[in-house]
Short mmCIF file of C-alpha atoms and ligand atoms in Angstrom, two decimals:
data_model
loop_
_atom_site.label_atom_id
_atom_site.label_comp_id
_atom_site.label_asym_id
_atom_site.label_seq_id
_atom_site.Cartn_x
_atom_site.Cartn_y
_atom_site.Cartn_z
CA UNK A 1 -24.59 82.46 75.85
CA UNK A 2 -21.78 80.45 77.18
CA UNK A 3 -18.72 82.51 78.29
CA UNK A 4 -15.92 83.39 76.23
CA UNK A 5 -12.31 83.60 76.59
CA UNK A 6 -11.32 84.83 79.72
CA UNK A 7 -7.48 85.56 78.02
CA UNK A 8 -9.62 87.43 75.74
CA UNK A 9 -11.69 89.27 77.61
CA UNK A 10 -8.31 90.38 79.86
CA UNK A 11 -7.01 92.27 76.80
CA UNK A 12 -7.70 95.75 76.39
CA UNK A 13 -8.93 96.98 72.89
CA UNK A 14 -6.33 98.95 70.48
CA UNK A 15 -6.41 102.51 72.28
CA UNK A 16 -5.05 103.47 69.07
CA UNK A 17 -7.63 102.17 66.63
CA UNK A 18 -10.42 102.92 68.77
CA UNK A 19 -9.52 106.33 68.70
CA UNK A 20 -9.23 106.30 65.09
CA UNK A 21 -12.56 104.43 64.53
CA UNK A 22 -14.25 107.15 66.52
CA UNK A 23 -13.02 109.79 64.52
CA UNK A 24 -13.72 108.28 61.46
CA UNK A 25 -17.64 108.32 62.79
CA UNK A 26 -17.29 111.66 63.73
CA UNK A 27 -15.96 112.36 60.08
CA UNK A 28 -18.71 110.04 58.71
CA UNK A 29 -21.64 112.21 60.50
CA UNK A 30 -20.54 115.27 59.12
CA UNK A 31 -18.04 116.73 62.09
CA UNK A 32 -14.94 118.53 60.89
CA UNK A 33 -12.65 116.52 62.98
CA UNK A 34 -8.81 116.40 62.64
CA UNK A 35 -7.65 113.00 63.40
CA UNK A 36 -4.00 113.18 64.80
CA UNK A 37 -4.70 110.03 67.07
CA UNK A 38 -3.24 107.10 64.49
CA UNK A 39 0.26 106.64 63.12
CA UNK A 40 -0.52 106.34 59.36
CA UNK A 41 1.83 107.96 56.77
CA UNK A 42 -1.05 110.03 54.91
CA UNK A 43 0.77 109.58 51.85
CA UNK A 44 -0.49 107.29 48.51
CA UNK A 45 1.76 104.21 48.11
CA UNK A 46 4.72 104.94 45.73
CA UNK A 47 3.80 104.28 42.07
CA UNK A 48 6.37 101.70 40.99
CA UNK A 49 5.41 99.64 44.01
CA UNK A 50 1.38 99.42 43.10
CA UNK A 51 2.51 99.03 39.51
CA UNK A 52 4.57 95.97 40.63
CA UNK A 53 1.63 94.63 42.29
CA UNK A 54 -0.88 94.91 39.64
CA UNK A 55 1.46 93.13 37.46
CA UNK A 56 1.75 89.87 39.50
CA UNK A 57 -1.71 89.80 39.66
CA UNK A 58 -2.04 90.14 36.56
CA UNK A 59 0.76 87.78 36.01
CA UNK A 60 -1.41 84.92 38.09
CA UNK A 61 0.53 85.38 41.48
CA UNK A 62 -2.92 84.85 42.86
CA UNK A 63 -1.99 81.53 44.78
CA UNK A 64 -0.78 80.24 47.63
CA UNK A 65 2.65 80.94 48.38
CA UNK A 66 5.90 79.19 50.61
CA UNK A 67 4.33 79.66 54.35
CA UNK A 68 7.80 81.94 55.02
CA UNK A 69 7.24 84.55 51.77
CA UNK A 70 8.14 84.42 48.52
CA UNK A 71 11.70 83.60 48.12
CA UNK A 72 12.52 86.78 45.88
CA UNK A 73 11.32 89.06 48.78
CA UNK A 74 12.94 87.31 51.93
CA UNK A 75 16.22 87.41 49.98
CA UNK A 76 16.05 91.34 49.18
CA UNK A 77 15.03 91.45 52.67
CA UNK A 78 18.18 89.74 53.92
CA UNK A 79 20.48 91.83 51.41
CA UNK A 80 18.95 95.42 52.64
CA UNK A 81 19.34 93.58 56.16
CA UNK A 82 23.41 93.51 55.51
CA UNK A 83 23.44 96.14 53.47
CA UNK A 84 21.96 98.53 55.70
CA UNK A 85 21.16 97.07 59.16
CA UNK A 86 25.27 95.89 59.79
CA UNK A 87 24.74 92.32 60.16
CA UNK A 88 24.30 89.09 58.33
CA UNK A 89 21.35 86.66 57.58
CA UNK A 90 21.04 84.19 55.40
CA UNK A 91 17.16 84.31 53.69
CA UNK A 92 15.21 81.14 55.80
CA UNK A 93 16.26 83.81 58.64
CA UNK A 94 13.62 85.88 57.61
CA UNK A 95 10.23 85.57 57.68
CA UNK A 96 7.55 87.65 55.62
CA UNK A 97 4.32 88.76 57.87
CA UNK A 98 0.96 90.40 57.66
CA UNK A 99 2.66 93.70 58.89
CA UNK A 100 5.10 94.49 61.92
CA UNK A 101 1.97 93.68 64.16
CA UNK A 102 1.59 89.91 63.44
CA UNK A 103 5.45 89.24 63.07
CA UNK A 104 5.26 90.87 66.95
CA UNK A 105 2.50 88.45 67.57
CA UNK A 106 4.49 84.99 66.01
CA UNK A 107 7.71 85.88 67.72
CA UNK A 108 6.04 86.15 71.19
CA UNK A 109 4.12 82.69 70.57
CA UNK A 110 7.49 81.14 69.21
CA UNK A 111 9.58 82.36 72.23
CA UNK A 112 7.21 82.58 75.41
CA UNK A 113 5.86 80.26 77.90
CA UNK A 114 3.03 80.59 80.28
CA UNK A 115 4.62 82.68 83.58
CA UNK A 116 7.87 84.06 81.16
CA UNK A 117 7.82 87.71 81.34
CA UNK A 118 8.29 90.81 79.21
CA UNK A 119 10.03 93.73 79.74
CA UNK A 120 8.13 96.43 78.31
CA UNK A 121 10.10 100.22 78.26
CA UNK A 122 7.13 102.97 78.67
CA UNK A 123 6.36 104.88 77.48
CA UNK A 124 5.44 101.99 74.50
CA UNK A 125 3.19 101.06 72.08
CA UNK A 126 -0.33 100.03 72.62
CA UNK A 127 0.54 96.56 71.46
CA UNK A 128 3.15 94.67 72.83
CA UNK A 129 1.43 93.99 76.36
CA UNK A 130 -1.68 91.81 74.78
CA UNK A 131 0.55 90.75 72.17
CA UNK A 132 2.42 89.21 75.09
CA UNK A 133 -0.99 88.37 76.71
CA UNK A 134 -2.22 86.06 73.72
CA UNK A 135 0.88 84.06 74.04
CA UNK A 136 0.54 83.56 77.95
CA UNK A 137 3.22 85.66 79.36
CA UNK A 138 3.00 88.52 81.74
CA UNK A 139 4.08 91.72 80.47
CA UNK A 140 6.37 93.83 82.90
CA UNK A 141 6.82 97.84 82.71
CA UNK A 142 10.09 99.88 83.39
CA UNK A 143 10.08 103.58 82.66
CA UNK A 144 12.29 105.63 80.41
CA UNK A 145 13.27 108.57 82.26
CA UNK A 146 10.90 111.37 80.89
CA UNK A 147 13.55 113.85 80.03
CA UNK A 148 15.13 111.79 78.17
CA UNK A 149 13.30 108.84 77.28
CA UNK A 150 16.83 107.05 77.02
CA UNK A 151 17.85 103.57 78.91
CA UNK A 152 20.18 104.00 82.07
CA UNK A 153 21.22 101.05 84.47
CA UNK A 154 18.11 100.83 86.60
CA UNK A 155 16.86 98.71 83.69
CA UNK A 156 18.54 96.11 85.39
CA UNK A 157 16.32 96.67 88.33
CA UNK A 158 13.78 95.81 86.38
CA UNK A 159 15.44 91.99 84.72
CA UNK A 160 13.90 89.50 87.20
CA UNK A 161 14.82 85.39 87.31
CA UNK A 162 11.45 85.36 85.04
CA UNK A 163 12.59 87.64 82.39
CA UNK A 164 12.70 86.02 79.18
CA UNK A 165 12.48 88.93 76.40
CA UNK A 166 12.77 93.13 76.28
CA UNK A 167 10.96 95.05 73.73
CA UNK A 168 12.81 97.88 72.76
CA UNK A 169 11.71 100.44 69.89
CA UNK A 170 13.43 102.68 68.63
CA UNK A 171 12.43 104.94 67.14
CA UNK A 172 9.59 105.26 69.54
CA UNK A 173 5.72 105.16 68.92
CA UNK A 174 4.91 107.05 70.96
CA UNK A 175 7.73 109.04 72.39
CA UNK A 176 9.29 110.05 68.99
CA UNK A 177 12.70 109.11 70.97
CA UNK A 178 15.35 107.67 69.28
CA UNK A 179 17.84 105.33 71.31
CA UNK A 180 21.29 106.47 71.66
CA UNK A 181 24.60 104.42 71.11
CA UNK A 182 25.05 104.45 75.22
CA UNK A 183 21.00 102.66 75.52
CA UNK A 184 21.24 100.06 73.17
CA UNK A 185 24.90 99.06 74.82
CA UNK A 186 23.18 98.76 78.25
CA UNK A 187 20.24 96.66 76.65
CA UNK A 188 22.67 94.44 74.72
CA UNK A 189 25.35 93.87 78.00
CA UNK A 190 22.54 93.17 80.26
CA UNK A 191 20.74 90.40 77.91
CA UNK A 192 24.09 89.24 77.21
CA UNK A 193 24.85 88.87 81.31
CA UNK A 194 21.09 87.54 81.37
CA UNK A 195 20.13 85.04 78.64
CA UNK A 196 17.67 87.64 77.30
CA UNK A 197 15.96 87.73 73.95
CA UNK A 198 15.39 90.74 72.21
CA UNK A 199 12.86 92.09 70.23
CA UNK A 200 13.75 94.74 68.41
CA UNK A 201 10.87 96.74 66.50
CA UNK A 202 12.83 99.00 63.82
CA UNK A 203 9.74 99.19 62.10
CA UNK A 204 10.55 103.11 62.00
CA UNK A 205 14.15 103.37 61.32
CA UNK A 206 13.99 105.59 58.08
CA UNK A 207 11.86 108.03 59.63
CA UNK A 208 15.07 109.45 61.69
CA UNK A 209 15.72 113.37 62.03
CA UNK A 210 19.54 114.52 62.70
CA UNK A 211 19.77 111.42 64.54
CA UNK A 212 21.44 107.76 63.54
CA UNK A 213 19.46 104.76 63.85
CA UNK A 214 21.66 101.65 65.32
CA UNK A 215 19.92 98.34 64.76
CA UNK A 216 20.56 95.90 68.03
CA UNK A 217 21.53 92.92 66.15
CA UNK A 218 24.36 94.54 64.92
CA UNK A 219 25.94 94.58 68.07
CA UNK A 220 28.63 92.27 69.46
CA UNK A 221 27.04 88.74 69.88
CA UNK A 222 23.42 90.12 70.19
CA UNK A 223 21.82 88.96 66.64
CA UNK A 224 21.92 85.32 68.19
CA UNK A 225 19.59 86.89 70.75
CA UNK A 226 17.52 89.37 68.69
CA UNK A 227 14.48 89.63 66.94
CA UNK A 228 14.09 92.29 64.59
CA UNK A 229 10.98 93.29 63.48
CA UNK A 230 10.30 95.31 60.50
CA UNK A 231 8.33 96.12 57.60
CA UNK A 232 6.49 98.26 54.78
CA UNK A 233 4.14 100.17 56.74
CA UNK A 234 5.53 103.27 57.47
CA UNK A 235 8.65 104.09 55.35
CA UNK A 236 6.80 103.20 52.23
CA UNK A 237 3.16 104.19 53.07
CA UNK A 238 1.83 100.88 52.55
CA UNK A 239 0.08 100.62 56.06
CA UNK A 240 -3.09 98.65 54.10
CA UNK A 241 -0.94 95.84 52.33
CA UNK A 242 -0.34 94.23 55.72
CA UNK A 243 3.34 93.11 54.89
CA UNK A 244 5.87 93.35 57.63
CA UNK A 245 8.84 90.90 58.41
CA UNK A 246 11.17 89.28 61.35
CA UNK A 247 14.59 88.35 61.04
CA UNK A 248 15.98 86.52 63.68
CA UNK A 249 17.44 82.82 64.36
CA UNK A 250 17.10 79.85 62.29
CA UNK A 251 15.14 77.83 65.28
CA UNK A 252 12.82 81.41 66.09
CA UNK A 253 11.96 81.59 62.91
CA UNK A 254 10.79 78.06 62.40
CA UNK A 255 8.64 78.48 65.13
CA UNK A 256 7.25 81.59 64.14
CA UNK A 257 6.49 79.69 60.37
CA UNK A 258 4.44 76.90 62.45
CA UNK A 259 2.41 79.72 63.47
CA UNK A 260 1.89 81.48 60.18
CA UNK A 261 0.77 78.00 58.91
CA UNK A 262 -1.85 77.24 60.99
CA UNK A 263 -3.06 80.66 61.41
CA UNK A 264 -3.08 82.98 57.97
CA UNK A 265 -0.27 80.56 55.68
CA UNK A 266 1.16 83.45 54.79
CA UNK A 267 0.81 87.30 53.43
CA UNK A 268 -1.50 87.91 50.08
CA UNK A 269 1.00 86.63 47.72
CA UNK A 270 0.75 89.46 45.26
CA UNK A 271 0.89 92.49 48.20
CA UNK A 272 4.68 90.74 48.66
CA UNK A 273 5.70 91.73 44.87
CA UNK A 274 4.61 95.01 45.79
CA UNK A 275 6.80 95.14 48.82
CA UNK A 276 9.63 93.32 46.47
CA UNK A 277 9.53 96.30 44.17
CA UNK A 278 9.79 98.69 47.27
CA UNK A 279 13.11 96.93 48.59
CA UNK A 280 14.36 96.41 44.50
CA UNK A 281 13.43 99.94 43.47
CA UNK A 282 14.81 103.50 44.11
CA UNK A 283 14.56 104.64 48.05
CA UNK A 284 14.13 107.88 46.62
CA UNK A 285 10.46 108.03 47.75
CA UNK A 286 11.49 107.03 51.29
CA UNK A 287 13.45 110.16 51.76
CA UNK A 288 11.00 112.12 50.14
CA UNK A 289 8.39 111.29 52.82
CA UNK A 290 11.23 111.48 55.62
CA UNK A 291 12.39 115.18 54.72
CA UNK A 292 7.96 116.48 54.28
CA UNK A 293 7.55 114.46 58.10
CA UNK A 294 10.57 116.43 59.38
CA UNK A 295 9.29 119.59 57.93
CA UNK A 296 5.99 118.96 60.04
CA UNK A 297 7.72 117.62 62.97
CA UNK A 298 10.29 121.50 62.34
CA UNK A 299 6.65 123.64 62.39
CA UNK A 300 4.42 121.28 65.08
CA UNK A 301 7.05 121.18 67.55
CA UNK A 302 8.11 124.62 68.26
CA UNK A 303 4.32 125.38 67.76
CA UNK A 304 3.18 123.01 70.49
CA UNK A 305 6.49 124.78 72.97
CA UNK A 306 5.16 128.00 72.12
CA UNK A 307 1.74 127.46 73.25
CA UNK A 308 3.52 126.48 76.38
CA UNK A 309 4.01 122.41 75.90
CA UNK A 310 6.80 120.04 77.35
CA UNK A 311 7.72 117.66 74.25
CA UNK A 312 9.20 114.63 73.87
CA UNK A 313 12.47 114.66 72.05
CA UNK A 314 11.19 114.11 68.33
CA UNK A 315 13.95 112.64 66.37
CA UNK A 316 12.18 109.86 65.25
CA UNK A 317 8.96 108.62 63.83
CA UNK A 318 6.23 110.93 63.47
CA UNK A 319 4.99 111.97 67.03
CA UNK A 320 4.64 114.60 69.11
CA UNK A 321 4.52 113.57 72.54
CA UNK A 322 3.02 116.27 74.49
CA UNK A 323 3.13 116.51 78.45
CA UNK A 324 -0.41 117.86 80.10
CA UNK A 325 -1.30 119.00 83.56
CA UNK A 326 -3.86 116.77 84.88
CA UNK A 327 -5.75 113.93 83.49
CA UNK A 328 -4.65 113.18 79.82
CA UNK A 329 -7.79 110.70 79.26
CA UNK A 330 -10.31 113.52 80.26
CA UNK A 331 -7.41 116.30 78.39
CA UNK A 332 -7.95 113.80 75.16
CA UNK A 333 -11.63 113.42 75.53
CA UNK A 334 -11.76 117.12 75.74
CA UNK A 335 -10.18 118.13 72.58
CA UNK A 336 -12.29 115.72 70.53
CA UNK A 337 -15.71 116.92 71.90
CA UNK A 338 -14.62 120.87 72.22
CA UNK A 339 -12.14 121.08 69.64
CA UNK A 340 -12.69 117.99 67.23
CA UNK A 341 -9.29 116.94 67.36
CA UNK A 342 -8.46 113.43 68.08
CA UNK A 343 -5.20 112.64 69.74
CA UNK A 344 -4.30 109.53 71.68
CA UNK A 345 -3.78 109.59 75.87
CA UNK A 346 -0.91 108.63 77.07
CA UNK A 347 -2.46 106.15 79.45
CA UNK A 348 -2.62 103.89 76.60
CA UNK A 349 1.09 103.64 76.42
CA UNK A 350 1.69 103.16 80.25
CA UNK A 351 2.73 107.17 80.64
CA UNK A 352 -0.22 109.18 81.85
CA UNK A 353 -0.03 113.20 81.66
CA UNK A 354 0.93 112.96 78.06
CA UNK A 355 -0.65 113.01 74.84
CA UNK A 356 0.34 111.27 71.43
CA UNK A 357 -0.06 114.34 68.28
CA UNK A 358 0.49 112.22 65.29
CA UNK A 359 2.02 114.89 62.38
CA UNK A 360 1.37 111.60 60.06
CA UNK A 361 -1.17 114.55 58.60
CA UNK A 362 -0.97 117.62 56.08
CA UNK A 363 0.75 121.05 57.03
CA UNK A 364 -3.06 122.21 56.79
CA UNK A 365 -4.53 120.10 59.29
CA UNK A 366 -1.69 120.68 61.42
CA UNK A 367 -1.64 124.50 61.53
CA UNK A 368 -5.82 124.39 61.92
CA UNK A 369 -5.05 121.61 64.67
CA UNK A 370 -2.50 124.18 66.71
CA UNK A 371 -5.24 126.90 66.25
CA UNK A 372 -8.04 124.71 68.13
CA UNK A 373 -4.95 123.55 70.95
CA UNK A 374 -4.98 127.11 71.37
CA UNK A 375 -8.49 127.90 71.36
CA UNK A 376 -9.46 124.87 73.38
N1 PMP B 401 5.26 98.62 65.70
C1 PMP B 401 5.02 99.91 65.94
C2 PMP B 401 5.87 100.61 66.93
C3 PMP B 401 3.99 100.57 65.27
O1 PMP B 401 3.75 101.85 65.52
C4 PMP B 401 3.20 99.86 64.36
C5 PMP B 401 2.07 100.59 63.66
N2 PMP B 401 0.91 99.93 63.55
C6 PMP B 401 3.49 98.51 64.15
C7 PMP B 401 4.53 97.92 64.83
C8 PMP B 401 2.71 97.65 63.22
O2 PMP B 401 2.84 98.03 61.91
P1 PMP B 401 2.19 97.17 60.71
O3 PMP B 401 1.26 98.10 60.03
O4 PMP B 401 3.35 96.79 59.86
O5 PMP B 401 1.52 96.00 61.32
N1 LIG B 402 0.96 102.04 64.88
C1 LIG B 402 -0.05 102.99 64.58
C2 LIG B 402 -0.39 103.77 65.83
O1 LIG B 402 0.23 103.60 66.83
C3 LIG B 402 -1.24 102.36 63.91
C4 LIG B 402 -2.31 101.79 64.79
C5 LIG B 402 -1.88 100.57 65.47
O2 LIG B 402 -1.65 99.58 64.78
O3 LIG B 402 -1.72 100.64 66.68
O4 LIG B 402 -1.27 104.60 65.78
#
């Protein structure tokens, strides 16, 4: 066999999805394992929103459709964005994706060169490093402090002549941290005094507990600067339809459409009625999921403290991350052999000595899953 791709081959698998794959074999062959390794909403996708679906299909939206989304959906998309996100965009600003992951993936190939770096804030997701990768740029880490998994000024440290974009998320997979006012002022002043682009993965904002949830674009001058990347996913349990979306400049998101062509066109046509109906219909759902996540995150937290655990802060997403004496790979591998639980390492997100407890899972599972913490 010849040899492959040596970008390839440089990547590291999805720590996430690997973990997840393995439990679901474990689950396949019988084992009673909890799986509280992947960040999936385990709730069905809202009713209106499959009904919505089914009638476009049925309707004959079964063909191709404008490379950027269907027209309908990137202009609810750009209403919700200035109804809800505090700043403007006009609909060929947006641009409708298969999920968060891939709009991630187009804006990195739109705006990166070979030898333009990233800055990536750990602890992050398991992504945006190869994501950065398979566009030719070298990813860069800077730690959050671990208290407070918040941005102070020794980010600037961290901005080098190379620097071309910062990946901020907020709220965090996996930290559950959710950036304060005083963080996202820092970020947007020092790519302002840098030339920096942005992206800004909000793909989490309605899952927010106590806390606000500030969009960077919407501060002074930045949305010239910032990507924001969003989508269906999580707030409306539609993790399977693979629809996510980027807003962001005119020239970005031409770019990111050249990509989309020549790579999948553009989302199944009738998943993006679906998603329509989600941003058209009543958000009542949405908060409905939010308030039965918090009520996990209110029992798993002070569970996890009690048997002794260092969290994260939790006011955002739906993960507890879990500080461990020694090694969290072996810690991990530990609990799914001894205790069938499957959580993810923090390793995978740059932070080892933690661990990633997804409460994207029933109060059942959770209170069985603190029992075998305990017992393990
Ligand atoms: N960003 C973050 C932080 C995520 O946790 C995920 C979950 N997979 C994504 C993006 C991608 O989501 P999607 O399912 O829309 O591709
Ligand atoms: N974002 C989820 C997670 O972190 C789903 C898996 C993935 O796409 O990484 O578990």
């Amino acid at each position: 066999m010849r040899d492959l791709s040596e970008k390839i081959a440089a990547i590291a698998p999805s720590a996430t999805i690997e973990i997840s794959n393995a439990a679901k074999r474990m689950a396949q062959e019988g084992v009673d394992v909890i799986s509280l390794s992947i960040g999936e909403p385990d709730f069905d996708t809202p009713a209106h929103i499959k009904d919505a679906c089914i009638d476009a299909l049925r309707r004959g939206e079964t063909h191709y459709a404008p490379s950027a989304g269907i027209p309908a959906l990137a202009s609810a998309i750009a209403e919700k964005i200035a109804g809800e996100n505090g700043f403007a965009v006009q609909p060929d600003e947006v641009i409708v994706t298969c999920g968060a992951k891939d709009a991630i993936y187009e804006a990195m190939e739109a705006v990166l060169n070979p030898t333009d770096e990233v800055l990536i804030l750990d602890p992050a997701w398991v992504s945006y490093e190869p994501c950065a990768q398979l566009a030719g740029a070298v990813a860069r880490h800077h730690p959050l402090s671990p208290e407070t998994f918040q941005v102070d000024d020794t980010l600037l440290e961290a901005v080098s002549s190379r620097t071309k974009m910062v990946v901020v998320n907020s709220p965090s997979n996996p930290s559950g941290a959710v950036l304060d006012a005083a963080s996202l002022r820092l970020i947007a002043d020092i790519c302002r005094d840098h030339d920096l682009y942005v992206l800004s993965d909000e793909i989490y904002e309605k899952l927010v507990y106590g806390k606000e949830h500030i969009s960077l674009a919407s501060l002074p001058e930045m949305a010239e600067r910032t990507i924001t990347i969003n989508g269906f996913s999580k707030a409306y349990a539609m993790t399977g339809w693979r629809i996510g979306y980027a807003v962001a400049p005119r020239p970005i998101i031409r770019q990111m459409e050249k990509v989309q062509q020549h790579t999948i066109s553009h989302p199944t046509t009738f998943a993006m009625f679906g998603a329509l109906a989600a941003l058209r219909g009543g958000q009542d759902c949405v908060e409905a999921m939010r308030r039965e996540f918090e009520r996990r995150r209110d029992y798993l937290i002070p569970a996890l403290k009690g048997l002794g655990y260092t969290t994260a802060p939790a006011d955002g997403a739906f993960y507890a991350y879990v500080r461990v004496d020694g090694d969290d790979m072996a810690i991990a591998r530990s609990w799914l052999r001894d205790a069938h639980l499957a959580v993810t390492p923090g390793t995978a997100f740059g932070t080892p000595g933690w661990l990633r407890v997804s409460y994207a899972t029933s109060m059942e599972n959770l209170e069985e899953a603190v029992g075998r913490i305990a017992r393990v």
